[in-house]
Structures are given as C-alpha cells and as structure tokens.
Coordinates of C-alpha atoms and ligand atoms in Angstrom, one line a residue:
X1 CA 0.0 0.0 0.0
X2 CA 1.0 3.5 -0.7
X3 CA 1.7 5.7 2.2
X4 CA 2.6 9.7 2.9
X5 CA 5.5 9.8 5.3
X6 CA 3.9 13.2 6.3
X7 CA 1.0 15.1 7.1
X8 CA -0.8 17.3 5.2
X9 CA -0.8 20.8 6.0
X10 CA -1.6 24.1 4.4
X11 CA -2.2 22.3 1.2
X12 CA 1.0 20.3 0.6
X13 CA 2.9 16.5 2.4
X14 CA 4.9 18.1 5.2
X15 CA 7.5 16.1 7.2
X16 CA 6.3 14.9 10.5
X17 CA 7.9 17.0 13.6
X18 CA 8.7 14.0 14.9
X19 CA 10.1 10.2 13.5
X20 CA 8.1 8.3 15.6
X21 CA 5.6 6.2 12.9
X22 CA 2.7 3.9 13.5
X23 CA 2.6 0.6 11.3
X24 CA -0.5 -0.3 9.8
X25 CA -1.6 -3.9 9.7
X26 CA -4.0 -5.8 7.8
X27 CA -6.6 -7.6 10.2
X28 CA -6.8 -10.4 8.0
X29 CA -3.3 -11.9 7.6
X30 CA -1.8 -9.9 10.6
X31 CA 0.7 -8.5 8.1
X32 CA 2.2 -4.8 8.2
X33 CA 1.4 -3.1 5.1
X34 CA 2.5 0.2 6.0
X35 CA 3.9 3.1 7.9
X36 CA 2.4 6.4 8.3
X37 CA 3.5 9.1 10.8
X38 CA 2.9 9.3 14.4
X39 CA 2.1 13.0 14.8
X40 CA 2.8 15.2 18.1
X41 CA 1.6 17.9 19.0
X42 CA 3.9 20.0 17.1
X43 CA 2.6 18.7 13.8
X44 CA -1.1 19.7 15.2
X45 CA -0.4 23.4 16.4
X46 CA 0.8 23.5 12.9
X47 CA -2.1 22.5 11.3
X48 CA -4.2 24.4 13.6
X49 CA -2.5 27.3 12.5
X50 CA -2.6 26.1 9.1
X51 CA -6.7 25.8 9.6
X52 CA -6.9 29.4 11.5
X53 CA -5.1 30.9 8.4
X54 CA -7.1 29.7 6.3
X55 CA -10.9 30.6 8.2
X56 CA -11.2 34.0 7.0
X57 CA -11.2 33.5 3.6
X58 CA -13.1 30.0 3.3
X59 CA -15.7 31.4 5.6
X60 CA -16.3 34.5 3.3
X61 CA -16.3 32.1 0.1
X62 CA -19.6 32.4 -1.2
X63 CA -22.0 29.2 -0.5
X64 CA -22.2 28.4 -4.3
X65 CA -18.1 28.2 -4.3
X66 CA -17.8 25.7 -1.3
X67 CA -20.5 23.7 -2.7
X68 CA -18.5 23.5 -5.8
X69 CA -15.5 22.2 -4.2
X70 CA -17.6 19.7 -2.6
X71 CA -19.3 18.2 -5.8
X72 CA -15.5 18.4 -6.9
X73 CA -14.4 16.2 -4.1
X74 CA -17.3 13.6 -4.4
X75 CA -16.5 13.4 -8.1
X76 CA -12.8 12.7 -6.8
X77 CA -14.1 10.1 -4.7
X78 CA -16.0 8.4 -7.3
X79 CA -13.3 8.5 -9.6
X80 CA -11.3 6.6 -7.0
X81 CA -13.8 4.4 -5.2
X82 CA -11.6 1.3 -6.0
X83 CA -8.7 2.3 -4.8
X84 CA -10.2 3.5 -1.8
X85 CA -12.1 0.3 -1.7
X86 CA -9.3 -1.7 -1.9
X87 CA -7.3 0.4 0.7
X88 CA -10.3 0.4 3.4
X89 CA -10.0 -3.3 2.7
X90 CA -6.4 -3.8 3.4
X91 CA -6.6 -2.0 6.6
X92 CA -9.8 -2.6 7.8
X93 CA -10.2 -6.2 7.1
X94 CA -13.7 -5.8 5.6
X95 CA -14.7 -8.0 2.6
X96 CA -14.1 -6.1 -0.5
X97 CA -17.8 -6.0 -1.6
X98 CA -18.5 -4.0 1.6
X99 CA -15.7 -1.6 0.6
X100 CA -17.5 -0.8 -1.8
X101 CA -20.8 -1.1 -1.0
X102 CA -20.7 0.1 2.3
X103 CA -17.4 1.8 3.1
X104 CA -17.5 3.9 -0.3
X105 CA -20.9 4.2 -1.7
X106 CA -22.1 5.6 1.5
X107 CA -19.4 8.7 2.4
X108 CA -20.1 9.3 -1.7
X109 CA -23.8 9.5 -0.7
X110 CA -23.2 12.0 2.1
X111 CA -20.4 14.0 0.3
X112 CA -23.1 14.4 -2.2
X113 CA -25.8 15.2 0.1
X114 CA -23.5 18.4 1.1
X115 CA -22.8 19.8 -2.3
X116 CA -26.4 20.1 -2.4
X117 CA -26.8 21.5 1.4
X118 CA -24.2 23.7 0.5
X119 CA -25.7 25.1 -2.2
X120 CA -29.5 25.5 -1.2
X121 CA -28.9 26.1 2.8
X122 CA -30.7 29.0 4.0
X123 CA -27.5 30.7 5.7
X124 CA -29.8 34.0 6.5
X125 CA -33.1 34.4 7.8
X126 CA -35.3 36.7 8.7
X127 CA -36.8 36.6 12.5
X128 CA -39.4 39.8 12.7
X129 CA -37.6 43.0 12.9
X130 CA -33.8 41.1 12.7
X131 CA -32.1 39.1 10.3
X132 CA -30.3 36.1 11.8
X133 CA -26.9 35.2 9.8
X134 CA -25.9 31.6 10.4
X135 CA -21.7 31.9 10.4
X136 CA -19.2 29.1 10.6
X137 CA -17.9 28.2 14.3
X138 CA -14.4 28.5 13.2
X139 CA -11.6 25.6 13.2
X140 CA -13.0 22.3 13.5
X141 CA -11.0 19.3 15.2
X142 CA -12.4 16.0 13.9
X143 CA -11.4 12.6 15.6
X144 CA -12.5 10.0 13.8
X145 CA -12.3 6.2 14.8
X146 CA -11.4 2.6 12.3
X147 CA -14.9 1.6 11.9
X148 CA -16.1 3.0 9.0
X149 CA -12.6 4.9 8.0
X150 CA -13.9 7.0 5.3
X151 CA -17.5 7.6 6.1
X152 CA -16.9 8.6 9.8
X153 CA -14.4 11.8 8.2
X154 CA -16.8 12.6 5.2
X155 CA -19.7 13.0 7.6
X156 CA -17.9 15.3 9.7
X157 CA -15.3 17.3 6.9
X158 CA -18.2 17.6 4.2
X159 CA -20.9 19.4 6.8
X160 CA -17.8 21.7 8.1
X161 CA -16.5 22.6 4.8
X162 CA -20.5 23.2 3.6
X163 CA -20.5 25.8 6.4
X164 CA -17.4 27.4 6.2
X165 CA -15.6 26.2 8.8
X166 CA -11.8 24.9 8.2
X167 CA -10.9 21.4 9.9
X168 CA -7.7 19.0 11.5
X169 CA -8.6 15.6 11.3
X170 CA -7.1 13.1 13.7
X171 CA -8.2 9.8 11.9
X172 CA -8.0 6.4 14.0
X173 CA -4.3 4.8 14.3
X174 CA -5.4 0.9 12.6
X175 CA -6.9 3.1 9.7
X176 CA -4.8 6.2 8.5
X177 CA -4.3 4.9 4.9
X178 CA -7.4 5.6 4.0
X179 CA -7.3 9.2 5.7
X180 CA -4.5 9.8 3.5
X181 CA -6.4 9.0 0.5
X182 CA -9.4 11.4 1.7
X183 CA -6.6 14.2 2.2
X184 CA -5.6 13.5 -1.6
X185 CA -9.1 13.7 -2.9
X186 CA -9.5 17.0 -1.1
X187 CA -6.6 18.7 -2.6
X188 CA -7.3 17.2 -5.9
X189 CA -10.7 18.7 -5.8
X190 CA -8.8 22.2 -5.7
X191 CA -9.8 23.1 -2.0
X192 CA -8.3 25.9 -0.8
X193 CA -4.6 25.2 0.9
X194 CA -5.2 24.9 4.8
X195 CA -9.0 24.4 4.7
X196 CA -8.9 20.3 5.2
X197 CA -5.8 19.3 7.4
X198 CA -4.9 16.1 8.3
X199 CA -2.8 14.9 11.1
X200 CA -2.2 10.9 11.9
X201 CA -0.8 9.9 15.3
X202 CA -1.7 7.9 18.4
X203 CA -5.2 9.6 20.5
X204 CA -3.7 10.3 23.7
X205 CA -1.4 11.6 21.6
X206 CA -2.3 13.5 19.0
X207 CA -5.6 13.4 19.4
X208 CA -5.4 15.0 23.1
X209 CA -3.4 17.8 21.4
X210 CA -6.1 18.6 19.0
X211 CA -8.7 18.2 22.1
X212 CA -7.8 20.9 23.8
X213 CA -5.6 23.4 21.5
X214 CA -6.8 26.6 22.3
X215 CA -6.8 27.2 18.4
X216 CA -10.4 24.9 18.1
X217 CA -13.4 26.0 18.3
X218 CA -15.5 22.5 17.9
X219 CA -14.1 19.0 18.7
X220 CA -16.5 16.4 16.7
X221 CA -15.4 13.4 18.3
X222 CA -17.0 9.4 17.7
X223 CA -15.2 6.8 19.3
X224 CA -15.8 5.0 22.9
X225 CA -17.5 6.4 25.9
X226 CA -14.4 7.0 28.1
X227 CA -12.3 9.0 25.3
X228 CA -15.6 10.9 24.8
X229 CA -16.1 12.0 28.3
X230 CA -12.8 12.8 28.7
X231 CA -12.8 15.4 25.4
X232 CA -16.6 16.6 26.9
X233 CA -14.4 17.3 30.0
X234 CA -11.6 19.1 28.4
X235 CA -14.1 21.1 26.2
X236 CA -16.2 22.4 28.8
X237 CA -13.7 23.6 30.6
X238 CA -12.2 25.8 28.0
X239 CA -16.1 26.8 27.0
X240 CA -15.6 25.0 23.5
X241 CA -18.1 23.5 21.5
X242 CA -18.6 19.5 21.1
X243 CA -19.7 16.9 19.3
X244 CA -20.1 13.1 20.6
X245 CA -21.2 10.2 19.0
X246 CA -20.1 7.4 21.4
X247 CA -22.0 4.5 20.1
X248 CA -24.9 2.5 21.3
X249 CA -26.5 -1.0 22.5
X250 CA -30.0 -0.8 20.1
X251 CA -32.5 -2.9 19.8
X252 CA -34.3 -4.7 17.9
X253 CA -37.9 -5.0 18.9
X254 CA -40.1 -7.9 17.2
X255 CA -43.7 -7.5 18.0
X256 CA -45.9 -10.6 17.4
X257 CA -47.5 -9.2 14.5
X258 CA -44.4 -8.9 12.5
X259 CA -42.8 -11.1 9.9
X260 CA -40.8 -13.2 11.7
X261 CA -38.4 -14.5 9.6
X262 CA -37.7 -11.1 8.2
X263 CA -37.2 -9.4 11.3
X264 CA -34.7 -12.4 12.9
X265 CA -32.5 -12.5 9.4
X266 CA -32.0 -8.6 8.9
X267 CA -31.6 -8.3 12.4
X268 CA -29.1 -11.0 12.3
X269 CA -27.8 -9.1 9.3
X270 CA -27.8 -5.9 10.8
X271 CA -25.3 -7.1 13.4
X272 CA -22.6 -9.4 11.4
X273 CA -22.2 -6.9 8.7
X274 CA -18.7 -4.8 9.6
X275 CA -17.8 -8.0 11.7
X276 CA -20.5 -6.3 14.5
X277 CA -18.1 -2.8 14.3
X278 CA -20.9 -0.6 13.7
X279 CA -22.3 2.2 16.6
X280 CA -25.9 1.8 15.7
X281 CA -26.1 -2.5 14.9
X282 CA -29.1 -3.7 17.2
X283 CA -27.5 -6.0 18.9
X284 CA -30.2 -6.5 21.4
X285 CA -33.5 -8.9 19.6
X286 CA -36.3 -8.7 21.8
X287 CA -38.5 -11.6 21.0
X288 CA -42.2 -11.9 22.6
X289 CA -42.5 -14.8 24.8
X290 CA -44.8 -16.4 22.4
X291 CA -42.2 -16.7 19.5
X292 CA -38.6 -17.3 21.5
X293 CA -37.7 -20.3 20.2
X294 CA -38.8 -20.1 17.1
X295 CA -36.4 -16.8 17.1
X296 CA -33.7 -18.6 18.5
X297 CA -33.2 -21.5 15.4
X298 CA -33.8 -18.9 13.2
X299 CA -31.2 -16.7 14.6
X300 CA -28.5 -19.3 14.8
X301 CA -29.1 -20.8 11.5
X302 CA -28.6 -17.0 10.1
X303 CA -25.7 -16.7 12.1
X304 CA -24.0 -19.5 10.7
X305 CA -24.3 -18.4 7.1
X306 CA -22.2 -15.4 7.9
X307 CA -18.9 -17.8 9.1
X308 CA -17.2 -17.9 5.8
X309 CA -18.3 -14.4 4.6
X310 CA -17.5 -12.1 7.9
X311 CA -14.3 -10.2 7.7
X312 CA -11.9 -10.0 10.9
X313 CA -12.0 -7.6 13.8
X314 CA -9.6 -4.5 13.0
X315 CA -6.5 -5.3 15.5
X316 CA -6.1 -8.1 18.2
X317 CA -6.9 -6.0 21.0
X318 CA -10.5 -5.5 19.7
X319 CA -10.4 -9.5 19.0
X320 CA -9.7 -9.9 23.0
X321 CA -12.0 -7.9 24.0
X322 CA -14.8 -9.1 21.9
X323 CA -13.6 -12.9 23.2
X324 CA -13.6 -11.9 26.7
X325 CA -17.6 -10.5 26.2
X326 CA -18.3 -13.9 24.8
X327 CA -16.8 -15.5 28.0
X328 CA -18.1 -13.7 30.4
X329 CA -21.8 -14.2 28.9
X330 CA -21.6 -18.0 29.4
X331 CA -20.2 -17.1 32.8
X332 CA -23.7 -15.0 33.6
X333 CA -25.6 -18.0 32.0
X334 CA -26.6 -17.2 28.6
X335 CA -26.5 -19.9 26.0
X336 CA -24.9 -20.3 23.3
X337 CA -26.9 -21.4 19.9
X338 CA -24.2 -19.7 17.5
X339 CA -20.5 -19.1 17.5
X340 CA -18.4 -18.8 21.1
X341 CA -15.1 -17.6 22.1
X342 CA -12.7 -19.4 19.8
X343 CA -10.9 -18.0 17.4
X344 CA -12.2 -19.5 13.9
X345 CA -9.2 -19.3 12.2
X346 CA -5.2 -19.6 13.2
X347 CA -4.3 -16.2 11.7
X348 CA -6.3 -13.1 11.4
X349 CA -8.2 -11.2 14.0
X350 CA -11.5 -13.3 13.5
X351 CA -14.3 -13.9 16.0
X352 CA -17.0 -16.4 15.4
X353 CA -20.3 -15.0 14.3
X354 CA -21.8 -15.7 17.8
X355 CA -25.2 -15.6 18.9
X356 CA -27.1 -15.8 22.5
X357 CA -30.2 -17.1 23.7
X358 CA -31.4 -16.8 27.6
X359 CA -30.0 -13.5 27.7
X360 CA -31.6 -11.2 30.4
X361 CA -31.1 -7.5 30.4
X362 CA -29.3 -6.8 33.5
X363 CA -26.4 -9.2 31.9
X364 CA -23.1 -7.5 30.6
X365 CA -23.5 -8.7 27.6
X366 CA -26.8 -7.1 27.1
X367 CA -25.6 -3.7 28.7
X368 CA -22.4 -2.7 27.2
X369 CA -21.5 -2.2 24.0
X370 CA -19.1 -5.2 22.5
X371 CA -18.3 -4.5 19.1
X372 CA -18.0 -7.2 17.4
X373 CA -20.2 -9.8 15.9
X374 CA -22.5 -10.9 18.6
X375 CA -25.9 -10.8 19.1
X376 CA -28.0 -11.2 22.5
X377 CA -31.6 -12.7 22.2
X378 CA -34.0 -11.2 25.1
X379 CA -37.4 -12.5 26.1
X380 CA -39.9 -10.0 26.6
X381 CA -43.8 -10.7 28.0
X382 CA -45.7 -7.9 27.0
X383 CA -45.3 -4.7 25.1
X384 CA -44.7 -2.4 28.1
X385 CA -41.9 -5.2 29.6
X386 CA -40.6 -5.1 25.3
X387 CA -40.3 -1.1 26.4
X388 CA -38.6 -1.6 30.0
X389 CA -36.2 -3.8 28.6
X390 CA -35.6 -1.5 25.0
X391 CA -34.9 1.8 27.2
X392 CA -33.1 -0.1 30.0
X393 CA -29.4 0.5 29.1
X394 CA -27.5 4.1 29.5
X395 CA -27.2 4.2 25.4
X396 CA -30.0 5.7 22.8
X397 CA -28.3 5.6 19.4
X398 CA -30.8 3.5 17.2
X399 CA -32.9 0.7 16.9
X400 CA -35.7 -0.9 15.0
X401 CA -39.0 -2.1 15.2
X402 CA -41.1 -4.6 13.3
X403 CA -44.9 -5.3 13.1
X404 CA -47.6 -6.5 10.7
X405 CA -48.8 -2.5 10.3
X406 CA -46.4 -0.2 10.3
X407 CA -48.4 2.3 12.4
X408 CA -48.1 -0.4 15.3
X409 CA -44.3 0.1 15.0
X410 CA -44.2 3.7 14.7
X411 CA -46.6 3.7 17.5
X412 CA -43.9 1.8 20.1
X413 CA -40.7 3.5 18.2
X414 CA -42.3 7.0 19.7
X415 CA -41.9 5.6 23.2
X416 CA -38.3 4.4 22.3
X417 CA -35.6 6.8 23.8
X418 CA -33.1 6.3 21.0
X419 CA -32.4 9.1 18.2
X420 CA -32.8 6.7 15.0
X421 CA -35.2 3.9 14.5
X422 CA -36.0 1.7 11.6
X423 CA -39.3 0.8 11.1
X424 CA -40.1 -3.0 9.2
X425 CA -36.1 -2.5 7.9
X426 CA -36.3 1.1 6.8
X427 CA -33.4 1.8 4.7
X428 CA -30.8 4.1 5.0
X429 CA -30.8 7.6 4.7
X430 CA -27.7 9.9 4.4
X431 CA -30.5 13.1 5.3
X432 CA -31.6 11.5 8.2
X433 CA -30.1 12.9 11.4
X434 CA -28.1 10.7 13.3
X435 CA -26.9 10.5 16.8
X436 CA -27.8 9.5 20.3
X437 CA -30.4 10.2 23.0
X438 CA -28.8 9.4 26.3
X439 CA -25.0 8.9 26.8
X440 CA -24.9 7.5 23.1
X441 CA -23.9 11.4 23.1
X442 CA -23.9 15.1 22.0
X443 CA -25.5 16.5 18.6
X444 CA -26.4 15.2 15.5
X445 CA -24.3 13.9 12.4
X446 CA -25.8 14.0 8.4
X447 CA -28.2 16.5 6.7
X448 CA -29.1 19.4 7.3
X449 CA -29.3 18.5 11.2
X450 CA -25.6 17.9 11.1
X451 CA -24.8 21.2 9.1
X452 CA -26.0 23.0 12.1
X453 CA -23.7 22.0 14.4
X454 CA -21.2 23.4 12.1
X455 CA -22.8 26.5 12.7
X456 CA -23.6 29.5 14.8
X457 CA -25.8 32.6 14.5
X458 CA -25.3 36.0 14.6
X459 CA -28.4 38.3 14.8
X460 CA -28.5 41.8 13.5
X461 CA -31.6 44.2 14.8
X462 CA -33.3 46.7 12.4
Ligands
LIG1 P1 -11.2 5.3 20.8 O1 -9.9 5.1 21.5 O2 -12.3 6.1 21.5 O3 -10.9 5.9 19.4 C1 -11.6 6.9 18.7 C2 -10.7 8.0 18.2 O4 -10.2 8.7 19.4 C3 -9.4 7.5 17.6 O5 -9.0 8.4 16.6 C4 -8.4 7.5 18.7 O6 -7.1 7.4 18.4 C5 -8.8 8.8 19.4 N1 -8.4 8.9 20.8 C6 -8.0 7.9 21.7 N2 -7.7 8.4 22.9 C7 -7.8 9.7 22.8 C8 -7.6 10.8 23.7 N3 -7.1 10.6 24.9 N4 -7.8 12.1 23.2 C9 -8.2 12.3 22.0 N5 -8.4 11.3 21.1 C10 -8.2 10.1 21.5 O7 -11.9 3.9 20.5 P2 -11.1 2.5 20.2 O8 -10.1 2.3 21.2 O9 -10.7 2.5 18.8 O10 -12.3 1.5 20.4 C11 -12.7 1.1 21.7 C12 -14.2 0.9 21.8 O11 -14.9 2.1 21.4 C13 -14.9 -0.1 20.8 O12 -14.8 -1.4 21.3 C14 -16.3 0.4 20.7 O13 -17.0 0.0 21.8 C15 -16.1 1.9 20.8 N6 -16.1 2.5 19.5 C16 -17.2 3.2 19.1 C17 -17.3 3.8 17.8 C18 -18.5 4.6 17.4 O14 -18.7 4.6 16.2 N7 -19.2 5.2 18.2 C19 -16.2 3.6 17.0 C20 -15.1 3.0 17.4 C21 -15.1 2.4 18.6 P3 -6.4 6.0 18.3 O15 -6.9 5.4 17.1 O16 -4.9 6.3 18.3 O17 -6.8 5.2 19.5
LIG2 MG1 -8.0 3.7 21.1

C-alpha cells in the first residue's frame, strides 16, 4: 500500500515534527502493510495554524463556491472508489464487496448530500424586525475512529466545509491509509490550501493535542464512551463546543404481529455486517415470549451463514476484547446457539459470528456495548416489559421495530428513547439525522441537522 510519510498541512505533504511512525496492519493476515507518521503535537499546532489561516477567507467564500469544491471532491471520490475500496480493505479487514458497498458508496452518498446542502442552505433568515446570519464556528478538530474509516471523516469534513468552517482531522491509528487518500481527494478537488488538514498519530497523543488546542473552536469526536467523556471534559472547561457520538447498545424490537423470519435474518444481518463494528447495529432482539424459540433456530441458522463471509475484527486488541464478552456471557448463563469464544481461524483477527439465547437484560452482555459480531436474544412478556427492557441501558443511538402495520411500530418507536429507528427494515438515509439520546452522546451527524452543528448565528436588529 501506498503511504505519505507526512501530514498534510496548508495544502501540501509536510514532514512529521517528529520520527516516531505507527505501522498499519492488515486484520486479515496480521501482516504490516504500512507506515504512516505518528504526529505530536507540534505537527497539530501547525495544522491548527494552518486551519486558523485559512478561516477567514473559506468562511467568506460564497455558498455556491464551497459547494463546488464539494461536488469536486465527491467526483474525486467516485473516480477513485476502488482504490479506496481496496485500501479500506487492506486496513480494515472488511470483505471487498462491503468496501464498496458500504465503506465507499455511502461517504459518496453524504459527500453528495452536502454539495447540495451547500448550495440550497438558508444561511440567512429573517426573524421579525432582525435578520439572523448563520456563520461558521471557526476551526473544526475532527477525531474519527477505524470503523467505518472514510465515512466517519466525510460526515464530519463535508458538513464543516459546507458551512465554512476549516478542519484537522485526527483519523484512527489501525486506519490512516485511508485518511490519507481522503486528504488527496480534497486537494485534488482544488480546496483551498489549509482548509482540510490532516494529522495521523496515536489519540492520547495526538488526538489529546487537538482536544484541547486553544486554536479549536469544535471537537466532533466518535469513538468510545471513556475518550468521549474525557474530550466533553476538556471542552467544557475551555467553553468550547462538542460533538459526541459514542456509540450505542440498540434494539431490535419484534412484535408478534411482524414477519418473523424477516425481522430475525435482517436483524441478524444488521449485526454481522462490519464484523458487529458498527455504533448503531441492534445487537439486542427482543423476541415476545410467544415466538422465542422459534427466534432462536432462526437466529443461529442466520448466524451461521455469515462464518465464511464475515471479515476479521480490525487489530487483536479488539479481537480480546470481543472474546472476553463472549466469555463472560456463558459465565452469567446465557446460551450459546451460535458461535463462542474461539478464534475460527489460526491467523487473522477473526471472531466467530456468535449468537445468545437466555439473555436477560441486566447481563453484561446485554448492557455494554461489544463490538463485534455478537448478538444477544432477550425474552420479553408484553409490550410495556418489550419497552422496559428496550430503554433499559444508558445508550439511545438507534434501533428498529417490526410489526404487521407499520403504524403499530411507529406507534412503540415513539416511546423508544433512541435518536434513529428503523421501522419493518427502513433503509438508509444519508439526510436523516443521526446521533444518540442518552449517553450514546452530543449533537447530531448528516443533513441538514448535522450542518448546524457546524454553525452558529449571529443576529443583527433593524
Ligand atoms: P477510541 O480510542 O475512543 O478511538 C476513537 C478515536 O479517538 C481514535 O482516533 C483514537 O485514536 C482517538 N483517541 C483515543 N484516545 C484519545 C484521547 N485521549 N484524546 C483524543 N483522542 C483520542 O476507540 P477505540 O479504542 O478505537 O475502540 C474502543 C471501543 O470504542 C470499541 O470497542 C467500541 O465499543 C467503541 N467505538 C465506538 C465507535 C463509534 O462509532 N461510536 C467507533 C469505534 C469504537 P487511536 O486510534 O490512536 O486510539
Ligand atoms: Mg484507542
């Protein structure tokens, strides 16, 4: 794989201030591929001043203008989606045909979806005898983590360039490869030097650095609950602006009117794809008492399909840590109808698609979020215990419901405290608002939604 020994600031490959490097692995043969540099927090004040340079100017850019250079950059990304496939692939782990799929087709989809934001946003209204101006919050630090490498930077660099603000990104350490590529695409879509800025290195690293440089005026953070709270911490005390997105423990509600067999294999579905790595998978099925077992073979027989085609977990550490959830279910009593703790395969960081039946909701396994490809089954006896149990963790990313009318589901996804729900296997939308109730975190990503957080408002009095 090809790799920048620098970082890219104020529009061109700079050396790294320091020679430290990080080497990037490939999850699926446990092979290094590459070496990128491990940024201090030199290389960040650099790029922040790099970004603050730059602010004036980008924020006075006309709408029509930034939205150009954001149609430019999609068409970049288009142009390129195979070798970007390829690359989120080599780093990731992911089966190719989710590269490109998933990984590329949707950051294309939401790049898009800002061109056109961009372009037709409202930045001024009028509010009876004022006009309100809606102006950039400045310099952007983005810290983005491995899961989905390209989308989880698009849908944070393409809302902040739509608004004017300039941006650092800190992408994860097992992905920067494909952070590199995004930084390529930008210039080559002839954005502005110093507006997009790109810094790899280790989080407590450089990714503290960029935290709390006095030089930011928004961190946009996603990543785990304990990294989050510590940047929400560092933030509030310097009176900054934040954005979390710290992932989630959904579920999947199946109300006895629904199509069973539907509902049980998306579901299933829902939570192998990205080996289980995704923020929003619903890795809690509630099943009526009714319809359990009938679930459960379901389930597993689902599961099992998915052994030959799942992709590894991105580094070992993850792999242990998945393992170690399996374990310690078994050790609070759940069954096992799918999968378990051993490693499937001798090299590689693979974990068996694993499933659990008998799982009650005050079990570790149904409370915190594992990441990986596991999926608890809970029994529920009536709607208002399907509720209890639904609500009953600290997390309110997403979630779906499924029932014969779709008003039913609707009906019970109201009472849901969870910020995105999918109702009889909705499909994606890159408009739709995303982010978490509860402490699944702080603002809202995508659409017009996520464009405001990129914003602030000044009003003038006539
Ligand atoms: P993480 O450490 O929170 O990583 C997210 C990002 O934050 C990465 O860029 C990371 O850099 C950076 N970071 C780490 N420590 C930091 C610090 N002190 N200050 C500033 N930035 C810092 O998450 P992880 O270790 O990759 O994954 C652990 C768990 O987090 C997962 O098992 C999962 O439960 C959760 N997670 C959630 C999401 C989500 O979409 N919400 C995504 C990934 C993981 P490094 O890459 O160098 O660590
Ligand atoms: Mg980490």
């Amino acid at each position: 794989m090809k790799a920048h020994d620098g970082m890219y600031i104020d529009g061109e490959w700079r050396p790294a201030a320091g020679t430290d490097a990080i080497a990037v692995v490939n999850p699926a043969d446990e092979q290094v591929i590459a070496h990128v540099p491990a940024g201090t927090a030199d290389d960040v004040d650099a790029a922040v001043r790099a970004a603050r340079g730059a602010l004036p100017a980008w924020a006075a850019t006309p709408p029509a203008e930034r939205a150009a250079r954001i149609t430019a950059l999609r068409d970049v990304l288009v142009a390129r989606k195979d070798e970007i496939a390829e690359t989120v692939t080599a780093e990731l782990g992911s089966p190719l045909k989710l590269s490109q799929a998933v990984h590329v087709g949707a950051p294309i989809a939401v790049a898009g979806s800002y061109a056109e934001l961009a372009a037709s946003y409202a930045f001024e209204e009028k509010v009876g005898n004022s006009t309100v101006h809606l102006e950039p919050v400045g310099v952007v630090g983005a810290i983005t983590p491995w899961n989905y490498p390209l989308h989880q930077i698009v849908a944070k660099v393409a809302p902040a360039l739509a608004a004017g603000c300039t941006v650092v990104l800190k992408p994860a350490e097992d992905t920067p490869l494909t952070a590199q590529l995004f930084a390529e695409a930008v210039h080559e879509a002839g954005v502005p030097a110093g507006v997009f800025n790109l810094v790899t290195g280790l989080g407590p690293v450089a990714g503290q650095a960029l935290a709390g440089h006095d030089g930011v005026d928004l961190v946009s953070f996603t990543g785990s609950t304990a990294v989050g709270r510590q940047i929400g911490a560092t933030a509030g005390a310097a009176v900054k602006r934040v954005a979390l997105e710290l992932g989630g423990k959904s579920a999947n509600v199946i109300l006895p009117s629904a199509d069973l067999a539907k509902a049980v294999n998306v579901g299933v579905a829902n939570v192998m794809s990205n080996s289980g790595q995704t923020c929003s998978a619903w890795t809690r099925m509630l099943v009526h008492d009714s319809q359990y077992d009938e679930a459960v073979a379901l389930a597993a027989e689902a599961a099992a399909k998915y052994g030959e085609r799942i992709g590894p977990v991105v580094n070992a550490k993850q792999q242990q840590r998945v393992r170690s959830y399996i374990e310690k279910g078994v050790a609070e009593g759940a069954r096992l109808v799918a999968g378990g703790p051993e490693a499937p395969r001798d090299q590689g960081y693979f974990v068996s698609p694993t499933v659990f039946a008998d799982v009650t909701p005050e079990m570790t396994i149904a409370q915190e979020e594992i990441f990986g490809p596991v999926l608890s089954i809970l029994r529920y006896e009536d709607e208002s215990d399907a509720l209890r149990i639904a609500n009953g963790t600290v997390y309110g990313l997403a979630g779906a419901v499924w029932a014969g009318e779709a008003t039913e589901a609707v009906a019970f996804a109201r009472r849901l405290d969870t910020g995105q729900v999918d109702i009889n296997g909705g499909r994606f939308n890159p408009l739709a608002p995303f982010g978490g109730y509860k402490q699944s975190g702080v603002g809202r990503e995508l659409g017009s939604h996520g464009l405001s957080e990129y914003l602030q408002t000044k009003s003038l009095q006539f």
